[in-house]
Amino acid sequence: MRLNRENSGARWRMRPDGPDKVTGSLAYLTDLTAPGMLHGLVLRSPHPHARIAAVRTDAARRLPGVAAVLTGRDVPGLNRFGIARQDQPVFCEDRVRYVGDAVAAVAADSLESARRALELIEVEYEPLPLLDDPEQALRPEAPPLHPEGNVLHAKTYRTGDAGPVFASCAHIVEETYRTPRQMHAYMETEGGLFVPGPEGGLTVYAPTQHGRMDRLQLSRILAMPEERIRVVSSPIGGSFGGKDELNVQPYGALLALASGRPVRIHNSRRESVRAGLKRHPMIIRMKTGTDANGRILAHRVSIVADTGPYASLGAEVLNFATEHAVSAYRFGCVDAESVSVFTNNGMSGEFRGFGGNQAVFALEGQMDRLADALGMDPWEFRRLNLKTADEPGPFGQPIARTDGAAKAWAALAGSRLWRERSAVRTPQAEVPLASSSAAADARDAGTALRRRIAADSAAPVSAGGEADPPWRKIGIGAAMVMHGAGLGFGIPDPSGGRLALRQDGKIEAAFGFEECGQGLIATLEQMMIERFGFAADDIRIVIGDSDAVPDSGSSTASRATSMMWRALGLLERPFTEKLLEAAAKACGRPSRLLGLGEGGIRDLETGERIVAYEALAGRQKEPIVCEAATRYPAADTDIVGAHFLYSYAAVAAKVEIDGLTGRVRVLEQFHAVAAGPVMNPQGYLGQIEGGSAMALGYALLEEAAMRRGQYVTNNFDTYLIPTIADAGGPVEVAAIEDLPEGDEHGPRGVGEIGSVGLAAAIASAVRHAAGAWIDRLPIDPALLQEARPFEKAAVIGDE
Amino acid sequence: MNDDTDLGAPEAEPLWESTVNGRPVRLRVPQAKRLLDIVREDLGLTGTKRSCEIGRCGACMVLLDGAPVNACLTMAYQCAGRDVVTIEGIAGEEELHPVQRAFLEEGGYQCGYCTPGMIVSVKALLDAIPDPSPEEAEEALSGNLCRCTGYGGILRSVLRAIEKGRGGS
Ligand code: FES
Ligand code: FES
């Protein structure tokens, strides 16, 4: 189904959190203030690698208005954090390993005093040798950044010895791909309000993707039982993986407890860039060979990931990248070896796509190059090597059976955009020059604007037409994506939810998930309405408050929608029965004649309302509550990180290259996504469109550049994310909803998959348009600039 | 107004008088105080967001005498005596502004953090050009970054707002 408002009918719903968002009345956690509040700031290292010889805080402490100055000595519990491995210091005591490393923190009664106090803290550093290149950091002579050395994690997956197989290949393609450090660039920087309780407890209001994980981590740092910490963690002004790990929470919490007063922290963008996570830069080498007919016989992969100074989720990201460097293709022999390396660069960590973005860019690059070597149609070449529904997953593990790959492939093959490809030829130099072909002046009722955003009414832009200047080139490319969801084998992945009829008559759905903007609240509300028949008004959604929700696990890894669906499925019978039994008691009719409906319990036959939920609630001594515990399904394997549920996407992009500037513009996109039934059409569409804009930035614009361990792109003036002018072309999203009969896993999440494939499709389109193979992102315009006629002449003249 | 109001500001600070969302406002604030801080801290109007603070993202967009400006780059003295409208002043007494309704209907937002600034810019655009060309819309909105939506929903919202402006649905 082509996903849009028209095709979704009544299933296209207004989000419950919408009105507060469009009026500006929604209080984000970084908007909160409290009476008597202090302002917190963190002192971070100016050096990417140095020994700390001394820290002197006396002068800062003496400054009027300063309520607390903290260093490593003031951490009552574990002076470390990390979701998977606790190796990142809250405060560094003897050594700093990147420019975001914290050394001290202050709280003062004004931001101004806090700033002055930071300046008064004296830290003596003795710079240490810098390790800013992951390959250098792997050399035996490199100084170790941690006692165990510079390897955070190594992953090997080998089905056999590829060496001899390559000898029998008819075509071999070998390439090294490099991907950039991408910034999440959520619009709301990290921050929050930290309020000490009257009896030594603490309430944390700070965005995170997993409130209960923050609570656990804070309890370790503060040496305080989890029950005394309440974490309020939604709403969130964007996260994309970047706020899953702790950021300012340890500092806010420690300062609030030390001063006994509420403390507010809200990072500047500069500080957010400096301290925050980024997508792992990777160097991916691939050697892939086929027989003469195009069947892949061997695939060798080596990945070096720059994980920065501490672990965060670097190991898990590497496992994911390795798995998705294999993806959905049938390789005779796979030999993959990956390593995640500590450096003194910025922190890398979780980011939407989780290592798949890098791997798919490389893998799809191989597919295009091999097809080219074979003289085959690139899409046909993929079909030839795609696994069928019954074959195992990338690590040879059993996976849930779906036809997603074949269906996504076929949807793209039949798309208008892909069929247009054969008509597109790069323009001939002889084509006469003419003025721009933009149909800009149709000035009625947004016609031109509609054309700009709607694929079906897009004016076909055929290159080589009379209107095209010779330096304008058009190309269409495509990529396949397979994306695992859930945390994977070997990582506990519990979830659950709770339904209750509360005293006030509201049906309360409580989940430990977070609203990052993805529309989780809307999706949950829609599931409650469609599954149970409640009206929106009957429902109260409770999320994002560790005191009020059950453990659902993190809102990450495209897992929340799946887990809500699964939990509601488990709760449907018991909760319905309890409500109907209570209603039967109340009205004296047998419960089998009753059913749930809008506003209350109804007579199944007549549809007439028998008892309103409010009245029903009023008759109960105790609220009616059902809780479900479940877990994300995992593969039956022994390979850590291997997934069980996958979604698939086929992505096509049409680009225009200006040969004078080398600039690439994406004119149109097509996404076929096979991820099971669509729970919330608006949310689904938004995830694919939004994710793909991120991939567009990844392909063309974004790089958090570092020089000698220092960020050189510190804000949106130099770190460019797509604007409306960059991302304004039509995006068609086709949702492939079917699942095999008997599938019990329901909707697969789509939070990440939209962000994965477009970069590879753009690279493919660039090759189609200009003949250049792209092996590095973001694409360097200089590569695509043609020599000007006079320069050509000059070169010839030189010869 | 929140508890952060600069009530105790020294007399020495000049008096800043403006109209904010139709109401007269008088505050003692330093001449160089940013409008962003005045609305968020002194007036407690937190719908105006802070994100880049260098005029690049548009999260802080407000209307100054009807024209969109970045509140993070506007200082008190530059807007004294002028008419400031923040996102909180866009809706009518009873009803949301058509641009706000369009965003709700089309889903022109996700996390919502860019949304106030975006809506302010769209309103300014459509006030000036009721039926903009794609180039005009892109030009007017390229100072508003959105990381969540990819702008598809935003463009559809603009389109819908144009139709509403013409008495359409
Ligand atoms: S905060 Fe003003 S433009 Fe970004
Ligand atoms: S909706 Fe999140 S930044 Fe625009």
PDB file of C-alpha atoms in Angstrom, chain A residues 300-477:
ATOM      1  CA  ARG A 300      35.437 -11.302   2.785  1.00  0.00           C
ATOM      2  CA  VAL A 301      34.769  -8.419   5.160  1.00  0.00           C
ATOM      3  CA  SER A 302      36.998  -6.503   7.478  1.00  0.00           C
ATOM      4  CA  ILE A 303      35.648  -3.660   9.581  1.00  0.00           C
ATOM      5  CA  VAL A 304      37.585  -1.224  11.723  1.00  0.00           C
ATOM      6  CA  ALA A 305      35.289   0.937  13.830  1.00  0.00           C
ATOM      7  CA  ASP A 306      36.458   4.025  15.712  1.00  0.00           C
ATOM      8  CA  THR A 307      34.625   3.709  19.004  1.00  0.00           C
ATOM      9  CA  GLY A 308      36.306   6.637  20.755  1.00  0.00           C
ATOM     10  CA  PRO A 309      37.526   6.541  24.346  1.00  0.00           C
ATOM     11  CA  TYR A 310      34.969   4.337  26.132  1.00  0.00           C
ATOM     12  CA  ALA A 311      32.724   1.379  25.413  1.00  0.00           C
ATOM     13  CA  SER A 312      29.122   2.591  25.523  1.00  0.00           C
ATOM     14  CA  LEU A 313      27.489   0.230  22.993  1.00  0.00           C
ATOM     15  CA  GLY A 314      30.495  -0.044  20.684  1.00  0.00           C
ATOM     16  CA  ALA A 315      30.693  -3.820  20.910  1.00  0.00           C
ATOM     17  CA  GLU A 316      27.015  -4.280  20.126  1.00  0.00           C
ATOM     18  CA  VAL A 317      27.202  -1.852  17.202  1.00  0.00           C
ATOM     19  CA  LEU A 318      30.145  -3.798  15.796  1.00  0.00           C
ATOM     20  CA  ASN A 319      28.281  -7.093  16.046  1.00  0.00           C
ATOM     21  CA  PHE A 320      25.380  -5.499  14.222  1.00  0.00           C
ATOM     22  CA  ALA A 321      27.577  -4.055  11.494  1.00  0.00           C
ATOM     23  CA  THR A 322      29.210  -7.432  10.941  1.00  0.00           C
ATOM     24  CA  GLU A 323      25.851  -9.165  10.712  1.00  0.00           C
ATOM     25  CA  HIS A 324      24.560  -6.579   8.239  1.00  0.00           C
ATOM     26  CA  ALA A 325      27.699  -6.719   6.139  1.00  0.00           C
ATOM     27  CA  VAL A 326      26.286 -10.106   5.198  1.00  0.00           C
ATOM     28  CA  SER A 327      22.598  -9.217   5.301  1.00  0.00           C
ATOM     29  CA  ALA A 328      20.103 -10.948   3.054  1.00  0.00           C
ATOM     30  CA  TYR A 329      22.420 -12.372   0.419  1.00  0.00           C
ATOM     31  CA  ARG A 330      23.508 -15.933  -0.131  1.00  0.00           C
ATOM     32  CA  PHE A 331      27.279 -16.048  -0.116  1.00  0.00           C
ATOM     33  CA  GLY A 332      28.968 -19.309  -0.776  1.00  0.00           C
ATOM     34  CA  CYS A 333      31.553 -18.510   1.819  1.00  0.00           C
ATOM     35  CA  VAL A 334      31.694 -15.670   4.335  1.00  0.00           C
ATOM     36  CA  ASP A 335      34.801 -14.569   6.133  1.00  0.00           C
ATOM     37  CA  ALA A 336      34.193 -11.512   8.320  1.00  0.00           C
ATOM     38  CA  GLU A 337      36.539 -10.039  10.841  1.00  0.00           C
ATOM     39  CA  SER A 338      35.724  -6.827  12.650  1.00  0.00           C
ATOM     40  CA  VAL A 339      37.228  -4.807  15.388  1.00  0.00           C
ATOM     41  CA  SER A 340      36.077  -1.823  17.430  1.00  0.00           C
ATOM     42  CA  VAL A 341      38.977   0.301  18.523  1.00  0.00           C
ATOM     43  CA  PHE A 342      39.519   2.805  21.323  1.00  0.00           C
ATOM     44  CA  THR A 343      40.869   6.188  20.246  1.00  0.00           C
ATOM     45  CA  ASN A 344      41.077   9.711  21.633  1.00  0.00           C
ATOM     46  CA  ASN A 345      38.420  10.881  19.195  1.00  0.00           C
ATOM     47  CA  GLY A 346      34.859  11.674  20.174  1.00  0.00           C
ATOM     48  CA  MET A 347      32.555   9.109  21.766  1.00  0.00           C
ATOM     49  CA  SER A 348      30.837   6.793  19.342  1.00  0.00           C
ATOM     50  CA  GLY A 349      27.751   4.864  20.249  1.00  0.00           C
ATOM     51  CA  GLU A 350      24.184   3.993  19.508  1.00  0.00           C
ATOM     52  CA  PHE A 351      22.670   5.737  16.500  1.00  0.00           C
ATOM     53  CA  ARG A 352      19.564   4.822  14.531  1.00  0.00           C
ATOM     54  CA  GLY A 353      20.530   1.949  12.251  1.00  0.00           C
ATOM     55  CA  PHE A 354      23.120   0.750  14.757  1.00  0.00           C
ATOM     56  CA  GLY A 355      26.004  -0.066  12.438  1.00  0.00           C
ATOM     57  CA  GLY A 356      23.739  -1.241   9.636  1.00  0.00           C
ATOM     58  CA  ASN A 357      24.052   2.096   7.830  1.00  0.00           C
ATOM     59  CA  GLN A 358      27.794   1.720   7.397  1.00  0.00           C
ATOM     60  CA  ALA A 359      27.622  -1.972   6.498  1.00  0.00           C
ATOM     61  CA  VAL A 360      24.842  -1.584   3.949  1.00  0.00           C
ATOM     62  CA  PHE A 361      26.608   1.310   2.229  1.00  0.00           C
ATOM     63  CA  ALA A 362      29.614  -0.971   1.710  1.00  0.00           C
ATOM     64  CA  LEU A 363      27.701  -4.121   0.888  1.00  0.00           C
ATOM     65  CA  GLU A 364      25.432  -2.466  -1.661  1.00  0.00           C
ATOM     66  CA  GLY A 365      28.485  -0.824  -3.180  1.00  0.00           C
ATOM     67  CA  GLN A 366      29.869  -4.312  -3.749  1.00  0.00           C
ATOM     68  CA  MET A 367      26.614  -5.437  -5.338  1.00  0.00           C
ATOM     69  CA  ASP A 368      26.669  -2.586  -7.840  1.00  0.00           C
ATOM     70  CA  ARG A 369      30.323  -3.102  -8.663  1.00  0.00           C
ATOM     71  CA  LEU A 370      29.877  -6.825  -9.200  1.00  0.00           C
ATOM     72  CA  ALA A 371      26.844  -6.321 -11.404  1.00  0.00           C
ATOM     73  CA  ASP A 372      28.880  -3.849 -13.398  1.00  0.00           C
ATOM     74  CA  ALA A 373      31.752  -6.308 -13.747  1.00  0.00           C
ATOM     75  CA  LEU A 374      29.292  -8.941 -14.938  1.00  0.00           C
ATOM     76  CA  GLY A 375      27.471  -6.555 -17.236  1.00  0.00           C
ATOM     77  CA  MET A 376      24.261  -7.421 -15.434  1.00  0.00           C
ATOM     78  CA  ASP A 377      21.363  -5.249 -14.357  1.00  0.00           C
ATOM     79  CA  PRO A 378      22.232  -4.358 -10.756  1.00  0.00           C
ATOM     80  CA  TRP A 379      18.784  -5.122  -9.405  1.00  0.00           C
ATOM     81  CA  GLU A 380      18.600  -8.435 -11.213  1.00  0.00           C
ATOM     82  CA  PHE A 381      22.013  -9.281  -9.813  1.00  0.00           C
ATOM     83  CA  ARG A 382      20.664  -8.770  -6.304  1.00  0.00           C
ATOM     84  CA  ARG A 383      17.657 -10.977  -6.959  1.00  0.00           C
ATOM     85  CA  LEU A 384      19.901 -13.740  -8.125  1.00  0.00           C
ATOM     86  CA  ASN A 385      21.760 -13.701  -4.820  1.00  0.00           C
ATOM     87  CA  LEU A 386      18.984 -12.869  -2.346  1.00  0.00           C
ATOM     88  CA  LYS A 387      18.120 -15.605   0.078  1.00  0.00           C
ATOM     89  CA  THR A 388      14.662 -17.095  -0.040  1.00  0.00           C
ATOM     90  CA  ALA A 389      12.243 -17.057   2.859  1.00  0.00           C
ATOM     91  CA  ASP A 390      13.341 -20.454   4.104  1.00  0.00           C
ATOM     92  CA  GLU A 391      17.036 -19.762   4.307  1.00  0.00           C
ATOM     93  CA  PRO A 392      18.811 -18.869   7.556  1.00  0.00           C
ATOM     94  CA  GLY A 393      19.882 -15.426   8.739  1.00  0.00           C
ATOM     95  CA  PRO A 394      23.165 -13.614   8.130  1.00  0.00           C
ATOM     96  CA  PHE A 395      25.004 -15.600  10.800  1.00  0.00           C
ATOM     97  CA  GLY A 396      23.464 -18.848   9.598  1.00  0.00           C
ATOM     98  CA  GLN A 397      21.004 -18.675  12.475  1.00  0.00           C
ATOM     99  CA  PRO A 398      17.331 -19.619  12.220  1.00  0.00           C
ATOM    100  CA  ILE A 399      15.146 -16.553  11.732  1.00  0.00           C
ATOM    101  CA  ALA A 400      11.444 -15.834  11.587  1.00  0.00           C
ATOM    102  CA  ARG A 401      10.302 -16.690   8.111  1.00  0.00           C
ATOM    103  CA  THR A 402       9.077 -13.867   5.880  1.00  0.00           C
ATOM    104  CA  ASP A 403       8.985 -13.129   2.210  1.00  0.00           C
ATOM    105  CA  GLY A 404       9.933  -9.534   2.916  1.00  0.00           C
ATOM    106  CA  ALA A 405      13.128  -9.489   0.904  1.00  0.00           C
ATOM    107  CA  ALA A 406      11.528 -10.831  -2.272  1.00  0.00           C
ATOM    108  CA  LYS A 407       8.485  -8.605  -1.914  1.00  0.00           C
ATOM    109  CA  ALA A 408      10.486  -5.451  -1.311  1.00  0.00           C
ATOM    110  CA  TRP A 409      12.694  -6.383  -4.256  1.00  0.00           C
ATOM    111  CA  ALA A 410       9.683  -6.862  -6.523  1.00  0.00           C
ATOM    112  CA  ALA A 411       7.997  -3.649  -5.379  1.00  0.00           C
ATOM    113  CA  LEU A 412      11.054  -1.674  -6.357  1.00  0.00           C
ATOM    114  CA  ALA A 413      11.471  -3.524  -9.630  1.00  0.00           C
ATOM    115  CA  GLY A 414       7.918  -2.566 -10.544  1.00  0.00           C
ATOM    116  CA  SER A 415       8.109   1.017  -9.306  1.00  0.00           C
ATOM    117  CA  ARG A 416       7.737   3.913 -11.696  1.00  0.00           C
ATOM    118  CA  LEU A 417      11.039   5.325 -10.547  1.00  0.00           C
ATOM    119  CA  TRP A 418      12.967   2.165 -11.270  1.00  0.00           C
ATOM    120  CA  ARG A 419      11.337   1.702 -14.648  1.00  0.00           C
ATOM    121  CA  GLU A 420      12.273   5.264 -15.451  1.00  0.00           C
ATOM    122  CA  ARG A 421      15.896   4.271 -14.943  1.00  0.00           C
ATOM    123  CA  SER A 422      16.268   2.604 -18.279  1.00  0.00           C
ATOM    124  CA  ALA A 423      15.113   5.812 -19.946  1.00  0.00           C
ATOM    125  CA  VAL A 424      17.688   7.935 -18.186  1.00  0.00           C
ATOM    126  CA  ARG A 425      20.938   8.472 -19.964  1.00  0.00           C
ATOM    127  CA  THR A 426      23.632  10.807 -18.978  1.00  0.00           C
ATOM    128  CA  PRO A 427      23.366  13.893 -21.145  1.00  0.00           C
ATOM    129  CA  GLN A 428      25.471  14.308 -24.208  1.00  0.00           C
ATOM    130  CA  ALA A 429      27.805  17.223 -24.317  1.00  0.00           C
ATOM    131  CA  GLU A 430      26.204  18.343 -27.563  1.00  0.00           C
ATOM    132  CA  VAL A 431      22.795  18.963 -26.022  1.00  0.00           C
ATOM    133  CA  PRO A 432      22.042  22.658 -26.504  1.00  0.00           C
ATOM    134  CA  LEU A 433      21.891  24.930 -23.511  1.00  0.00           C
ATOM    135  CA  ALA A 434      18.537  26.240 -22.401  1.00  0.00           C
ATOM    136  CA  SER A 435      17.024  27.900 -19.401  1.00  0.00           C
ATOM    137  CA  SER A 436      16.009  25.985 -16.312  1.00  0.00           C
ATOM    138  CA  SER A 437      13.268  23.463 -16.705  1.00  0.00           C
ATOM    139  CA  ALA A 438      11.779  24.090 -13.276  1.00  0.00           C
ATOM    140  CA  ALA A 439       8.043  24.439 -13.542  1.00  0.00           C
ATOM    141  CA  ALA A 440       7.954  27.015 -10.838  1.00  0.00           C
ATOM    142  CA  ASP A 441       5.325  29.437 -11.822  1.00  0.00           C
ATOM    143  CA  ALA A 442       2.114  27.494 -11.622  1.00  0.00           C
ATOM    144  CA  ARG A 443       0.662  29.781  -9.020  1.00  0.00           C
ATOM    145  CA  ASP A 444      -2.632  28.287  -8.073  1.00  0.00           C
ATOM    146  CA  ALA A 445      -3.482  26.550  -4.841  1.00  0.00           C
ATOM    147  CA  GLY A 446      -0.027  25.227  -4.246  1.00  0.00           C
ATOM    148  CA  THR A 447       0.051  23.253  -7.483  1.00  0.00           C
ATOM    149  CA  ALA A 448       3.755  23.654  -7.913  1.00  0.00           C
ATOM    150  CA  LEU A 449       4.359  22.868  -4.280  1.00  0.00           C
ATOM    151  CA  ARG A 450       2.211  19.777  -4.546  1.00  0.00           C
ATOM    152  CA  ARG A 451       4.213  18.669  -7.539  1.00  0.00           C
ATOM    153  CA  ARG A 452       7.391  19.129  -5.578  1.00  0.00           C
ATOM    154  CA  ILE A 453       6.322  16.772  -2.827  1.00  0.00           C
ATOM    155  CA  ALA A 454       4.030  14.258  -4.497  1.00  0.00           C
ATOM    156  CA  ALA A 455       5.750  11.526  -6.459  1.00  0.00           C
ATOM    157  CA  ASP A 456       2.795  10.678  -8.697  1.00  0.00           C
ATOM    158  CA  SER A 457       2.544  14.193  -9.995  1.00  0.00           C
ATOM    159  CA  ALA A 458       6.258  14.755 -10.259  1.00  0.00           C
ATOM    160  CA  ALA A 459       7.213  16.153 -13.587  1.00  0.00           C
ATOM    161  CA  PRO A 460       9.418  13.533 -15.189  1.00  0.00           C
ATOM    162  CA  VAL A 461      12.867  15.005 -15.311  1.00  0.00           C
ATOM    163  CA  SER A 462      14.572  13.324 -18.163  1.00  0.00           C
ATOM    164  CA  ALA A 463      18.124  14.183 -18.662  1.00  0.00           C
ATOM    165  CA  GLY A 464      19.290  14.870 -22.115  1.00  0.00           C
ATOM    166  CA  GLY A 465      16.089  16.736 -22.843  1.00  0.00           C
ATOM    167  CA  GLU A 466      16.280  20.040 -24.585  1.00  0.00           C
ATOM    168  CA  ALA A 467      15.949  21.962 -21.359  1.00  0.00           C
ATOM    169  CA  ASP A 468      18.934  20.417 -19.690  1.00  0.00           C
ATOM    170  CA  PRO A 469      22.279  22.085 -19.629  1.00  0.00           C
ATOM    171  CA  PRO A 470      25.098  19.688 -20.471  1.00  0.00           C
ATOM    172  CA  TRP A 471      26.587  19.753 -16.985  1.00  0.00           C
ATOM    173  CA  ARG A 472      23.365  18.521 -15.410  1.00  0.00           C
ATOM    174  CA  LYS A 473      23.325  14.772 -15.024  1.00  0.00           C
ATOM    175  CA  ILE A 474      20.591  12.495 -13.824  1.00  0.00           C
ATOM    176  CA  GLY A 475      20.905   9.042 -12.377  1.00  0.00           C
ATOM    177  CA  ILE A 476      18.804   6.492 -10.545  1.00  0.00           C
ATOM    178  CA  GLY A 477      20.177   3.963  -8.116  1.00  0.00           C
TER     179      GLY A 477
END
